[in-house]
C-alpha cells in the first residue's frame, strides 16, 4: 500500500472543524491497511497551519503554497492537488465532506478518471480492501460501496463519522511545494463572503425546542405545533423547507445551514431527519420524534418517538401536558 | 441564451420505500415518481433566466421509459424541447459513466449554461453536475441560490457553511448546481400542458452514447441502517401514545 493522503481544509490559517476528523480517518485506514499517512494543506502562506498539522503522527505534511490558492477556486485546487497526487501516488485520498469538498473533489477525481465516494459514514476492511458505507435516500438506507479498478481511490467523510480526539500525536516534517499555476487556469472569480440574516433569536439558549418540518403541509397548520410549543414553554424552530417557504423566519432554521442547538429537549414534528438537519440538533439531551413513517431516519437519533399522524398526535400531546 | 437543464426522476417524496429481495436496490415496482427536488429548482432557474434574457431551455434526462412523464411535466412548465437518454431500469450507479453519456448527448448542443440540481434524493452523490462540468471542460459552481448576467458572463450567489454566502463571477459557457428552495416553483398551466404535447423529445439509447462504460465504484448492497440508539417508540391510538410519552418525559428523562 502506497499510502493514505488526507486533504485538510483551511481558511485564513484556521483548519475547518471537520479537517481533523478526516486526518483521524486517514490514520485509522492507514493503520488497518498498513500504509503511511500523509496530509496536505493548500493556500497562500500556509506555513503556520502546516506546522499545526505536523504535530500529529504522520509521514509528512505537504504544504502547497501559491498566491493563486489564496482564495479557494475549484480550478486552482484541482490543478494543485492533481499535480500532488500524480507526483506522490497515494492509494487513498480522503477529505472531510465540506461544502468546499463537494465543490471540487468530484472534479479532481474526474480529472484523474476516478469517482469520489462521497459522504461516507463508516468503513470496514475486507480482504485487504475498503468497504465504504454511505447513506441513500436522505438517510433512509445505507449502502456498501467498493472501489473498482486502479487507485487512487477518493472518499469524503461525513462530519462526526470519525473522532478527532482519537488522533495520534507525533512530529512530522513539512514539505513545501509551489505548484505550477497560471492565472488563466483559474476561470472563476470568487468575491468576498457575506452573511444575510440578522439572528435576533438565539435558539442556542433555549431549554426546550419544538421543531416543525414539511409534514405540517401548509403554513396555516403551523398553529398546531405552536400550541405544543406554548404548552411546553418551548421555542419554535423548523427544518429548512419551512423557512424557505417563509412559513417561519430563516433565523429559526436548525441544521447545517441554520443554527446548531443542543437543548434539554428537542421535539421534531414531521421532520424526516436528513443529515443536514441532524447535524444541527443531534447533540440535544433528549430527542423526541413524531412522524408517520416508521422508517424515517429521525427515529435513529430519537430517544422517544411516536409513529403516527402529527395532526392527531400533537393535539393529543397538548391535552396530555395539561394533566 | 441556450440553457440545458439536467433533471432526474426519483421516487416521490412521501413514498414508503423498501429494499428489494436481493438487497441490490429498492423495490421500485409500485412507486410513484416525480422530478428530483433540487432539479425542479434547476428547471425553475433555467426558465426564469430564459424569460429574462430570451433563448431556449432544453431538458436532459437519463432514465427508463417512465422518466418520459417527468420530461413531459418539464415541457409543460415551459421547457422548449428535451433529450431523453433511455436507460434500462435505473441507469448507471456510477456518476462518471452517466456524466460521459450526458456529455455525448450534448455534443451537438453547445449550451451556454448547464444547470443541474445539487444532489439527487435517491443516490445522493451530489456529484453528477460537477463531474459533467469537468467532462465538458466547463467552469462550474455549486450550491447556487441566484444567477445574474454580468458582463459577458454570469455572477452567481453560492451558499457556504454557517450562514455565509459568496458571489462568484464566471465566464460562459458554464455549469451550475442549484440549491432547493431559493425561489418558488411554478405550476404547469393548461396551455403549457397542451403545448408540451407538440414539443420535441429526442430519444437516444444509452448504448449509442457508450452505454455502461467501466465503473470505478460499485454499489454492493443496500439495507436499513441498524439503530445506534435505544429508542422507545410508541404507536397505537394517538391519545395513549401521547400520555405514555408525557409520562416518560416527566419521570424518566426528566426533560419537562
Ligand atoms: C447544502 C444543504 C444544506 C442544507 N441545510 C439544511 C439545514 O440547515 N436544515 C435543514 O433542516 N435542512 C437542510 N437541508 C435540506 C435537507 O437535506 C432536507 O431536505 C430537509 O431537512 C428536509 O426537511 P423535512 O424533514 O422538513 O422534509 P421532508 O424530508 O419532506 O420530511 C417530511 C417528513 O414528514 C413526515 N410526515 C408527512 N406527513 C406527516 C404527518 N401527517 N404526520 C407525521 N409525519 C408526517 C414524512 O414521513 C417525512 O418524514 C440542506 C440541504 C443541502 C443540500
Coordinates of C-alpha atoms and ligand atoms in Angstrom, one line a residue:
Chain A
X1 CA 0.0 0.0 0.0
X2 CA 1.4 3.3 -1.1
X3 CA -0.3 5.4 1.5
X4 CA -3.2 7.5 2.6
X5 CA -3.4 11.2 1.9
X6 CA -5.8 13.4 3.9
X7 CA -6.6 16.8 2.3
X8 CA -7.3 19.2 5.1
X9 CA -9.4 22.3 4.5
X10 CA -8.2 25.6 6.0
X11 CA -9.2 29.2 5.7
X12 CA -7.0 32.1 6.7
X13 CA -4.8 29.7 8.6
X14 CA -7.6 28.0 10.6
X15 CA -8.4 24.4 9.9
X16 CA -12.0 23.5 9.1
X17 CA -13.7 21.9 12.1
X18 CA -14.1 18.6 10.2
X19 CA -10.5 18.6 8.9
X20 CA -9.0 16.7 11.8
X21 CA -11.8 14.0 11.5
X22 CA -10.5 13.3 8.0
X23 CA -7.0 13.1 9.4
X24 CA -8.2 10.7 12.1
X25 CA -9.8 8.6 9.3
X26 CA -6.6 8.6 7.4
X27 CA -4.6 7.4 10.5
X28 CA -7.2 4.7 11.1
X29 CA -7.3 3.5 7.5
X30 CA -3.5 3.7 7.2
X31 CA -3.1 1.5 10.4
X32 CA -5.7 -1.0 9.2
X33 CA -4.2 -1.4 5.7
X34 CA -0.6 -1.0 6.7
X35 CA 0.1 2.2 4.8
X36 CA 1.8 5.5 5.5
X37 CA -0.3 8.5 6.3
X38 CA 0.2 12.0 4.6
X39 CA -1.6 15.2 4.9
X40 CA -1.9 18.2 2.6
X41 CA -2.9 21.8 3.2
X42 CA -3.4 24.3 0.4
X43 CA -3.4 28.0 0.3
X44 CA -1.2 31.1 0.3
X45 CA 1.1 31.4 3.3
X46 CA 0.1 28.1 4.9
X47 CA 3.3 27.5 6.9
X48 CA 1.7 28.0 10.3
X49 CA -1.2 25.8 9.7
X50 CA 1.1 23.1 8.2
X51 CA 3.1 23.2 11.4
X52 CA -0.1 22.6 13.4
X53 CA -0.9 19.5 11.3
X54 CA 2.7 18.4 11.7
X55 CA 2.0 17.8 15.4
X56 CA 0.2 14.6 14.5
X57 CA 1.6 11.2 13.8
X58 CA 2.2 11.4 10.0
X59 CA 4.8 10.6 7.4
X60 CA 4.8 14.1 6.0
X61 CA 2.7 17.2 5.6
X62 CA 2.6 18.7 2.2
X63 CA 2.2 22.5 2.3
X64 CA 1.0 23.6 -1.1
X65 CA 1.6 27.2 -1.3
X66 CA 0.7 29.6 -4.2
X67 CA -0.7 33.1 -4.5
X68 CA -3.4 31.8 -6.7
X69 CA -4.6 29.5 -3.9
X70 CA -5.2 32.3 -1.5
X71 CA -8.8 32.2 -2.3
X72 CA -10.5 28.9 -2.9
X73 CA -11.4 28.1 -6.5
X74 CA -12.3 24.7 -8.0
X75 CA -9.9 25.2 -10.9
X76 CA -6.9 26.2 -8.7
X77 CA -7.4 23.5 -6.1
X78 CA -8.0 20.8 -8.7
X79 CA -4.8 21.7 -10.6
X80 CA -2.7 21.8 -7.5
X81 CA -4.0 18.6 -6.0
X82 CA -3.8 16.7 -9.3
X83 CA -0.1 17.6 -9.5
X84 CA 0.5 16.4 -6.0
X85 CA -1.4 13.1 -6.4
X86 CA 0.4 12.4 -9.7
X87 CA 3.8 13.1 -8.1
X88 CA 3.2 11.0 -4.9
X89 CA 0.6 8.4 -6.0
X90 CA -1.2 7.8 -2.7
X91 CA -3.6 4.8 -2.9
X92 CA -6.4 6.6 -0.9
X93 CA -7.2 10.3 -0.8
X94 CA -9.6 11.3 2.0
X95 CA -11.4 14.6 2.5
X96 CA -13.8 15.9 5.1
X97 CA -17.3 16.2 3.4
X98 CA -17.5 20.0 3.5
X99 CA -19.2 22.4 1.1
X100 CA -15.8 23.1 -0.5
X101 CA -15.0 19.5 -0.9
X102 CA -18.4 19.0 -2.6
X103 CA -17.4 21.7 -4.9
X104 CA -14.0 20.5 -6.2
X105 CA -13.4 16.8 -5.2
X106 CA -15.7 15.3 -7.8
X107 CA -13.8 17.4 -10.4
X108 CA -10.4 16.3 -9.1
X109 CA -11.5 12.6 -9.2
X110 CA -12.8 13.0 -12.7
X111 CA -9.6 14.7 -13.9
X112 CA -7.9 11.5 -12.7
X113 CA -10.5 9.3 -14.3
X114 CA -11.9 8.1 -10.9
X115 CA -15.1 8.6 -8.9
X116 CA -15.2 10.0 -5.4
X117 CA -17.3 8.1 -2.8
X118 CA -19.0 11.0 -1.2
X119 CA -20.1 11.5 2.4
X120 CA -19.2 8.1 3.9
X121 CA -20.3 7.4 7.5
X122 CA -18.4 4.2 8.2
X123 CA -15.9 1.7 6.7
X124 CA -14.5 -1.8 7.2
X125 CA -11.7 -3.7 5.7
X126 CA -12.5 -7.0 3.9
X127 CA -9.6 -9.0 2.4
X128 CA -7.3 -6.0 2.4
X129 CA -9.8 -3.7 0.6
X130 CA -12.0 -1.0 2.0
X131 CA -15.8 -1.3 2.0
X132 CA -17.3 2.1 2.5
X133 CA -20.7 2.8 4.0
X134 CA -22.8 5.8 2.8
X135 CA -26.4 6.8 3.0
X136 CA -29.0 6.7 0.3
X137 CA -32.5 8.3 0.1
X138 CA -31.6 11.0 2.5
X139 CA -30.6 8.6 5.2
X140 CA -33.4 6.0 4.9
X141 CA -31.0 3.3 3.8
X142 CA -27.3 2.6 3.9
X143 CA -25.2 1.2 1.1
X144 CA -21.9 -0.7 1.0
X145 CA -19.7 0.7 -1.7
X146 CA -16.4 -0.6 -3.1
X147 CA -13.9 0.9 -5.4
X148 CA -13.3 -0.8 -8.7
X149 CA -10.2 -0.5 -11.0
X150 CA -6.9 1.1 -10.1
X151 CA -6.1 3.6 -7.4
X152 CA -6.1 6.5 -6.5
X153 CA -9.4 6.0 -4.6
X154 CA -11.2 9.1 -3.4
X155 CA -13.6 9.4 -0.5
X156 CA -15.1 12.2 1.6
X157 CA -16.1 11.7 5.2
X158 CA -19.3 12.9 6.9
X159 CA -18.9 15.2 9.9
X160 CA -18.9 13.1 13.1
X161 CA -18.1 9.8 11.4
X162 CA -14.6 9.7 12.8
X163 CA -13.4 11.2 16.0
X164 CA -10.7 13.8 16.1
X165 CA -10.0 13.1 19.7
X166 CA -8.6 9.7 18.7
X167 CA -5.8 11.4 16.7
X168 CA -2.3 10.2 17.5
X169 CA 0.1 13.0 18.1
X170 CA 3.7 13.0 16.7
X171 CA 6.1 15.2 14.8
X172 CA 6.1 15.1 11.1
X173 CA 8.3 17.0 8.6
X174 CA 6.7 19.7 6.4
X175 CA 7.4 19.7 2.7
X176 CA 6.6 22.9 1.0
X177 CA 5.7 22.9 -2.7
X178 CA 4.9 25.7 -5.0
X179 CA 2.7 24.2 -7.8
X180 CA 2.9 25.5 -11.3
X181 CA -0.3 27.5 -11.6
X182 CA -1.1 30.3 -14.1
X183 CA -3.8 32.9 -13.6
X184 CA -5.6 31.9 -16.8
X185 CA -6.1 28.4 -15.5
X186 CA -8.5 29.8 -12.9
X187 CA -11.7 30.6 -14.7
X188 CA -14.0 31.7 -11.8
X189 CA -13.5 34.8 -9.8
X190 CA -14.7 34.5 -6.1
X191 CA -15.8 37.7 -4.4
X192 CA -15.9 38.4 -0.7
X193 CA -18.0 36.3 1.7
X194 CA -21.1 37.8 3.3
X195 CA -23.9 37.0 5.7
X196 CA -27.6 37.9 5.4
X197 CA -30.0 37.2 8.2
X198 CA -29.6 39.0 11.4
X199 CA -30.0 36.5 14.2
X200 CA -32.5 38.1 16.6
X201 CA -33.4 34.7 18.0
X202 CA -30.7 32.7 19.7
X203 CA -32.1 29.1 19.6
X204 CA -28.9 28.0 21.2
X205 CA -30.1 29.4 24.6
X206 CA -33.5 27.6 24.5
X207 CA -34.1 24.8 27.0
X208 CA -36.9 23.2 25.0
X209 CA -37.4 23.4 21.2
X210 CA -40.3 22.2 19.2
X211 CA -39.2 21.9 15.6
X212 CA -41.5 21.6 12.6
X213 CA -40.9 20.0 9.2
X214 CA -42.6 19.6 5.9
X215 CA -45.0 17.0 7.4
X216 CA -47.0 20.1 8.5
X217 CA -48.1 20.5 4.9
X218 CA -49.4 24.2 4.9
X219 CA -48.5 27.5 6.5
X220 CA -51.9 27.6 8.3
X221 CA -51.1 24.4 10.2
X222 CA -48.1 25.9 11.9
X223 CA -50.6 26.9 14.6
X224 CA -50.9 23.2 15.5
X225 CA -47.2 23.0 16.6
X226 CA -47.2 26.5 18.0
X227 CA -49.8 25.3 20.6
X228 CA -47.4 22.4 21.6
X229 CA -44.5 24.9 21.9
X230 CA -46.6 27.1 24.2
X231 CA -47.7 24.1 26.3
X232 CA -44.0 23.1 26.8
X233 CA -42.7 26.7 27.1
X234 CA -40.5 26.0 24.1
X235 CA -39.0 28.0 21.3
X236 CA -40.4 27.1 17.9
X237 CA -37.9 26.1 15.2
X238 CA -38.0 24.4 11.8
X239 CA -36.3 22.4 9.1
X240 CA -35.1 24.3 6.1
X241 CA -38.0 23.9 3.7
X242 CA -40.3 25.5 6.2
X243 CA -38.1 28.6 6.3
X244 CA -37.5 28.6 2.5
X245 CA -41.3 28.8 2.2
X246 CA -41.4 31.7 4.5
X247 CA -43.7 29.9 7.0
X248 CA -41.2 30.7 9.7
X249 CA -38.4 33.2 9.6
X250 CA -34.9 32.0 8.5
X251 CA -33.5 32.7 11.9
X252 CA -35.5 29.7 13.2
X253 CA -33.9 27.2 10.9
X254 CA -32.0 24.3 12.5
X255 CA -29.2 22.5 10.6
X256 CA -26.0 22.8 8.7
X257 CA -27.1 26.0 7.0
X258 CA -29.0 27.2 10.1
X259 CA -28.4 27.1 13.8
X260 CA -26.8 24.4 15.8
X261 CA -28.8 23.7 19.0
X262 CA -28.4 21.4 22.0
X263 CA -31.4 21.9 24.2
X264 CA -32.6 19.7 27.1
X265 CA -35.5 18.6 24.9
X266 CA -35.9 18.7 21.1
X267 CA -39.2 17.7 19.7
X268 CA -39.1 17.0 15.9
X269 CA -42.5 17.1 14.3
X270 CA -42.9 15.9 10.7
X271 CA -39.2 16.1 10.1
X272 CA -37.6 13.3 8.1
X273 CA -34.1 13.6 9.6
X274 CA -31.8 14.4 6.7
X275 CA -28.2 14.6 7.7
X276 CA -28.2 18.4 7.2
X277 CA -30.9 18.7 9.8
X278 CA -29.4 16.1 12.2
X279 CA -26.1 17.9 12.4
X280 CA -27.8 20.9 13.9
X281 CA -29.7 19.1 16.7
X282 CA -28.3 15.6 17.4
X283 CA -26.4 17.0 20.4
X284 CA -29.7 17.6 22.2
X285 CA -30.1 15.8 25.5
X286 CA -33.4 14.2 24.8
X287 CA -34.8 13.9 21.3
X288 CA -38.5 13.2 20.6
X289 CA -39.6 12.4 17.0
X290 CA -43.2 12.4 15.7
X291 CA -43.5 11.1 12.2
X292 CA -46.0 8.9 10.3
X293 CA -43.2 7.0 8.6
X294 CA -41.7 4.4 10.9
X295 CA -38.6 4.2 8.6
X296 CA -37.9 8.0 8.9
X297 CA -34.2 8.5 9.8
X298 CA -35.1 10.9 12.5
X299 CA -36.1 7.8 14.6
X300 CA -32.4 6.7 14.5
X301 CA -31.4 9.6 16.8
X302 CA -34.6 9.8 18.8
X303 CA -34.8 8.7 22.5
X304 CA -38.6 8.6 22.2
X305 CA -40.8 8.5 19.2
X306 CA -44.4 8.4 18.2
X307 CA -45.3 6.8 14.9
X308 CA -48.5 8.5 13.8
X309 CA -50.2 11.4 12.1
X310 CA -49.0 14.6 13.6
X311 CA -52.4 16.2 13.3
X312 CA -53.7 13.6 15.8
X313 CA -50.6 13.2 17.9
X314 CA -49.7 16.8 18.5
X315 CA -53.2 17.9 19.8
X316 CA -53.2 14.8 22.0
X317 CA -49.8 15.8 23.4
X318 CA -51.1 19.2 24.2
X319 CA -54.0 17.7 26.1
X320 CA -51.8 15.2 27.9
X321 CA -49.5 18.0 29.0
X322 CA -52.4 19.8 30.7
X323 CA -52.9 16.9 33.0
Chain B
X1 CA -29.1 32.0 -24.2
X2 CA -29.2 28.3 -24.6
X3 CA -29.7 26.6 -21.3
X4 CA -29.6 22.9 -20.7
X5 CA -31.3 21.6 -17.5
X6 CA -30.4 18.1 -16.4
X7 CA -33.2 16.5 -14.5
X8 CA -33.7 13.1 -12.9
X9 CA -36.8 11.2 -11.9
X10 CA -36.9 10.0 -8.3
X11 CA -39.4 8.2 -6.1
X12 CA -42.0 10.8 -4.9
X13 CA -41.2 12.3 -1.6
X14 CA -43.8 10.6 0.6
X15 CA -43.0 7.1 -0.7
X16 CA -42.7 4.3 1.8
X17 CA -39.5 2.7 0.4
X18 CA -38.4 -0.9 0.9
X19 CA -35.2 -2.6 0.0
X20 CA -35.7 -5.3 -2.7
X21 CA -35.3 -9.0 -2.0
X22 CA -31.7 -9.2 -3.3
X23 CA -30.7 -6.1 -1.5
X24 CA -29.4 -4.6 -4.7
X25 CA -31.8 -1.6 -4.8
X26 CA -35.2 -0.5 -3.6
X27 CA -38.3 -2.3 -4.6
X28 CA -39.4 0.1 -7.3
X29 CA -42.4 -1.8 -8.7
X30 CA -45.3 0.2 -7.3
X31 CA -43.8 3.6 -6.7
X32 CA -45.0 7.0 -7.7
X33 CA -42.3 9.1 -9.3
X34 CA -41.6 12.8 -9.6
X35 CA -38.8 15.2 -10.5
X36 CA -35.9 15.1 -8.1
X37 CA -36.5 18.0 -5.9
X38 CA -33.3 20.1 -6.4
X39 CA -33.7 19.5 -10.2
X40 CA -37.1 21.2 -10.0
X41 CA -35.3 24.3 -8.8
X42 CA -32.7 24.0 -11.5
X43 CA -35.5 23.9 -14.1
X44 CA -37.2 26.9 -12.4
X45 CA -33.9 28.9 -12.5
X46 CA -33.4 28.0 -16.2
X47 CA -37.0 29.1 -17.1
X48 CA -36.6 32.4 -15.2
X49 CA -33.3 33.1 -16.9
X50 CA -34.8 32.4 -20.3
X51 CA -37.7 34.8 -19.5
X52 CA -35.2 37.5 -18.6
X53 CA -32.7 37.0 -21.5
X54 CA -34.7 35.1 -24.1
X55 CA -33.4 31.9 -25.5
X56 CA -34.1 28.3 -25.1
X57 CA -34.4 25.7 -22.3
X58 CA -33.5 22.1 -23.3
X59 CA -34.2 19.4 -20.7
X60 CA -31.8 16.5 -20.5
X61 CA -33.0 13.4 -18.6
X62 CA -31.4 9.9 -18.3
X63 CA -33.8 7.2 -17.2
X64 CA -36.1 4.4 -18.2
X65 CA -39.3 4.9 -20.1
X66 CA -41.2 6.1 -17.1
X67 CA -39.0 9.2 -17.0
X68 CA -41.0 10.3 -20.0
X69 CA -43.7 11.6 -17.6
X70 CA -41.2 13.8 -15.7
X71 CA -39.9 15.1 -19.1
X72 CA -43.4 16.0 -20.2
X73 CA -44.0 17.8 -16.9
X74 CA -40.9 19.9 -17.5
X75 CA -42.0 20.7 -21.1
X76 CA -45.5 21.7 -19.7
X77 CA -43.8 24.1 -17.3
X78 CA -42.1 25.8 -20.2
X79 CA -39.0 23.9 -21.4
X80 CA -38.7 24.1 -25.2
X81 CA -37.6 20.6 -26.0
X82 CA -36.0 17.6 -24.4
X83 CA -33.3 14.9 -24.8
X84 CA -34.2 11.6 -23.2
X85 CA -31.3 9.2 -22.7
X86 CA -33.1 5.9 -22.4
X87 CA -31.5 3.6 -19.9
X88 CA -32.6 0.2 -18.6
X89 CA -34.3 0.4 -15.2
X90 CA -32.4 2.8 -13.0
X91 CA -29.4 3.7 -15.3
X92 CA -25.8 3.6 -14.2
X93 CA -25.0 3.9 -10.5
X94 CA -21.6 5.3 -11.4
X95 CA -21.9 9.1 -11.9
X96 CA -18.8 9.4 -14.2
X97 CA -20.3 6.8 -16.6
X98 CA -23.5 8.8 -16.5
X99 CA -21.9 12.2 -17.0
X100 CA -19.9 10.9 -20.0
X101 CA -23.2 9.7 -21.6
X102 CA -24.8 13.1 -20.8
X103 CA -21.8 15.0 -22.3
X104 CA -22.0 12.9 -25.5
X105 CA -25.7 13.6 -25.8
X106 CA -25.0 17.3 -25.6
X107 CA -22.1 17.4 -28.1
X108 CA -24.2 18.9 -30.8
X109 CA -26.0 21.3 -28.5
X110 CA -23.2 23.7 -27.4
X111 CA -25.2 25.2 -24.5
X112 CA -24.2 28.5 -22.9
X113 CA -25.3 27.3 -19.5
X114 CA -25.9 23.8 -18.0
X115 CA -27.9 23.6 -14.8
X116 CA -28.4 20.6 -12.5
X117 CA -29.9 20.1 -9.0
X118 CA -27.2 20.0 -6.4
X119 CA -27.9 16.3 -5.5
X120 CA -30.4 13.6 -6.0
X121 CA -32.9 12.4 -3.5
X122 CA -32.1 8.7 -4.2
X123 CA -28.3 8.1 -4.7
X124 CA -27.4 11.5 -3.2
X125 CA -23.9 11.6 -4.6
X126 CA -24.1 15.4 -5.1
X127 CA -21.6 15.0 -7.9
X128 CA -23.1 14.5 -11.3
X129 CA -23.2 18.2 -12.1
X130 CA -19.6 18.8 -11.1
X131 CA -18.4 15.7 -13.0
X132 CA -20.3 16.8 -16.1
X133 CA -18.6 20.2 -15.9
X134 CA -15.2 18.6 -15.9
X135 CA -16.1 16.1 -18.7
X136 CA -17.4 19.0 -20.8
X137 CA -14.4 21.2 -19.9
X138 CA -16.7 23.9 -18.3
X139 CA -16.1 26.1 -15.2
X140 CA -18.6 25.4 -12.5
X141 CA -20.0 26.5 -9.2
X142 CA -22.2 24.5 -6.7
X143 CA -25.0 25.2 -4.2
X144 CA -26.2 28.2 -6.2
X145 CA -29.1 30.3 -4.9
X146 CA -29.2 33.0 -7.6
X147 CA -27.9 33.7 -11.1
X148 CA -27.4 37.1 -12.8
X149 CA -25.9 38.1 -16.1
X150 CA -22.8 40.1 -15.6
X151 CA -20.5 41.5 -18.4
X152 CA -20.3 38.7 -20.9
X153 CA -20.7 36.0 -18.2
X154 CA -22.6 35.5 -15.0
X155 CA -22.5 36.4 -11.3
X156 CA -23.9 33.7 -9.0
X157 CA -24.6 33.5 -5.3
X158 CA -23.2 30.4 -3.7
X159 CA -24.3 29.1 -0.3
X160 CA -21.4 28.4 2.1
X161 CA -21.5 26.9 5.6
X162 CA -22.7 28.5 8.8
X163 CA -24.9 31.1 7.1
X164 CA -22.2 32.5 4.8
X165 CA -22.6 33.3 1.1
X166 CA -20.3 34.3 -1.6
X167 CA -20.7 35.8 -5.1
X168 CA -18.7 34.3 -7.8
X169 CA -18.2 35.7 -11.3
X170 CA -17.6 33.3 -14.2
X171 CA -17.5 33.3 -18.0
X172 CA -19.9 31.3 -20.2
X173 CA -20.3 28.5 -21.1
X174 CA -20.5 27.2 -17.5
X175 CA -22.3 24.7 -15.3
X176 CA -24.1 25.4 -12.0
X177 CA -25.7 23.1 -9.5
X178 CA -28.8 24.6 -7.9
X179 CA -29.9 24.6 -4.3
X180 CA -33.5 23.9 -3.4
X181 CA -35.9 26.5 -2.0
X182 CA -34.3 29.7 -3.3
X183 CA -37.4 30.6 -5.4
X184 CA -41.0 29.5 -5.7
X185 CA -41.7 26.8 -8.2
X186 CA -44.2 27.4 -11.0
X187 CA -47.1 25.1 -11.8
X188 CA -47.8 23.9 -15.4
X189 CA -50.7 25.8 -16.9
X190 CA -53.4 24.1 -19.0
X191 CA -51.9 25.9 -22.0
X192 CA -48.5 24.6 -21.1
X193 CA -49.7 21.1 -20.8
X194 CA -51.3 21.3 -24.3
X195 CA -48.2 22.8 -25.8
X196 CA -46.0 20.2 -24.2
X197 CA -47.5 17.5 -26.4
X198 CA -46.2 19.2 -29.6
X199 CA -42.6 19.7 -28.2
X200 CA -39.7 17.6 -29.4
X201 CA -38.3 14.8 -27.3
X202 CA -35.2 13.4 -28.8
X203 CA -34.7 9.8 -27.6
X204 CA -31.2 8.4 -27.5
X205 CA -30.4 4.9 -26.3
X206 CA -27.8 4.8 -23.6
X207 CA -25.9 2.2 -25.7
X208 CA -25.5 4.7 -28.5
X209 CA -23.7 7.0 -26.0
X210 CA -21.2 4.5 -24.9
X211 CA -23.6 2.5 -22.7
X212 CA -22.5 1.2 -19.4
X213 CA -18.8 2.1 -19.6
X214 CA -16.3 1.0 -16.9
X215 CA -17.5 1.8 -13.4
X216 CA -15.0 2.9 -10.8
X217 CA -17.3 2.5 -7.8
X218 CA -19.6 -0.4 -7.2
X219 CA -22.8 -0.3 -5.1
X220 CA -22.8 -3.7 -3.4
X221 CA -25.7 -3.9 -1.1
X222 CA -28.3 -1.6 0.3
X223 CA -30.0 -2.1 3.7
X224 CA -31.9 -0.4 6.5
X225 CA -29.3 1.0 9.0
X226 CA -29.0 -0.5 12.4
X227 CA -30.2 1.7 15.2
X228 CA -27.3 3.0 17.2
X229 CA -29.6 4.5 19.9
X230 CA -32.0 2.7 22.1
X231 CA -35.2 4.5 21.3
X232 CA -38.6 3.9 22.8
X233 CA -41.2 4.1 20.1
X234 CA -44.9 4.4 20.8
X235 CA -47.6 3.7 18.3
X236 CA -51.3 2.9 18.5
X237 CA -54.0 5.4 19.3
X238 CA -52.7 9.0 19.5
X239 CA -54.1 9.6 22.9
X240 CA -52.5 6.7 24.6
X241 CA -49.2 7.2 22.8
X242 CA -49.2 10.9 23.9
X243 CA -50.0 10.0 27.5
X244 CA -47.1 7.5 27.6
X245 CA -44.7 9.9 26.0
X246 CA -45.6 12.7 28.5
X247 CA -45.1 10.3 31.4
X248 CA -41.7 9.2 30.1
X249 CA -40.6 12.8 29.6
X250 CA -41.7 13.8 33.1
X251 CA -40.4 10.8 35.1
X252 CA -37.8 9.1 33.1
X253 CA -36.0 11.7 31.0
X254 CA -37.0 14.5 33.4
X255 CA -37.0 16.8 30.4
X256 CA -40.2 18.7 31.3
Ligands
LIG1 C1 -26.3 22.0 1.3 C2 -27.6 21.7 2.0 C3 -27.8 22.4 3.2 C4 -29.0 22.1 3.9 N1 -29.2 22.7 5.1 C5 -30.3 22.3 5.9 C6 -30.5 22.8 7.2 O1 -29.7 23.7 7.7 N2 -31.6 22.4 7.9 C7 -32.5 21.5 7.4 O2 -33.5 21.2 8.1 N3 -32.3 21.0 6.1 C8 -31.2 21.4 5.4 N4 -31.1 20.9 4.1 C9 -32.2 20.1 3.5 C10 -32.3 18.7 3.9 O3 -31.5 17.9 3.1 C11 -33.7 18.1 3.8 O4 -34.2 18.3 2.5 C12 -34.7 18.8 4.8 O5 -34.1 18.8 6.1 C13 -36.0 18.1 4.8 O6 -36.9 18.8 5.6 P1 -38.1 18.0 6.3 O7 -37.6 16.9 7.1 O8 -39.0 19.0 6.9 O9 -38.9 17.5 5.0 P2 -39.1 16.0 4.4 O10 -37.8 15.4 4.2 O11 -40.0 16.2 3.2 O12 -39.8 15.2 5.5 C14 -41.1 15.4 5.9 C15 -41.4 14.3 6.9 O13 -42.7 14.5 7.4 C16 -43.4 13.2 7.6 N5 -44.8 13.5 7.6 C17 -45.6 13.8 6.5 N6 -46.8 13.9 6.8 C18 -46.9 13.7 8.2 C19 -48.0 13.6 9.1 N7 -49.2 13.9 8.7 N8 -47.7 13.3 10.4 C20 -46.4 13.0 10.7 N9 -45.4 13.0 9.9 C21 -45.6 13.3 8.6 C22 -42.8 12.4 6.5 O14 -42.9 11.0 6.8 C23 -41.4 12.9 6.4 O15 -40.5 12.1 7.2 C24 -29.9 21.2 3.4 C25 -29.7 20.5 2.2 C26 -28.5 20.8 1.5 C27 -28.2 20.0 0.2

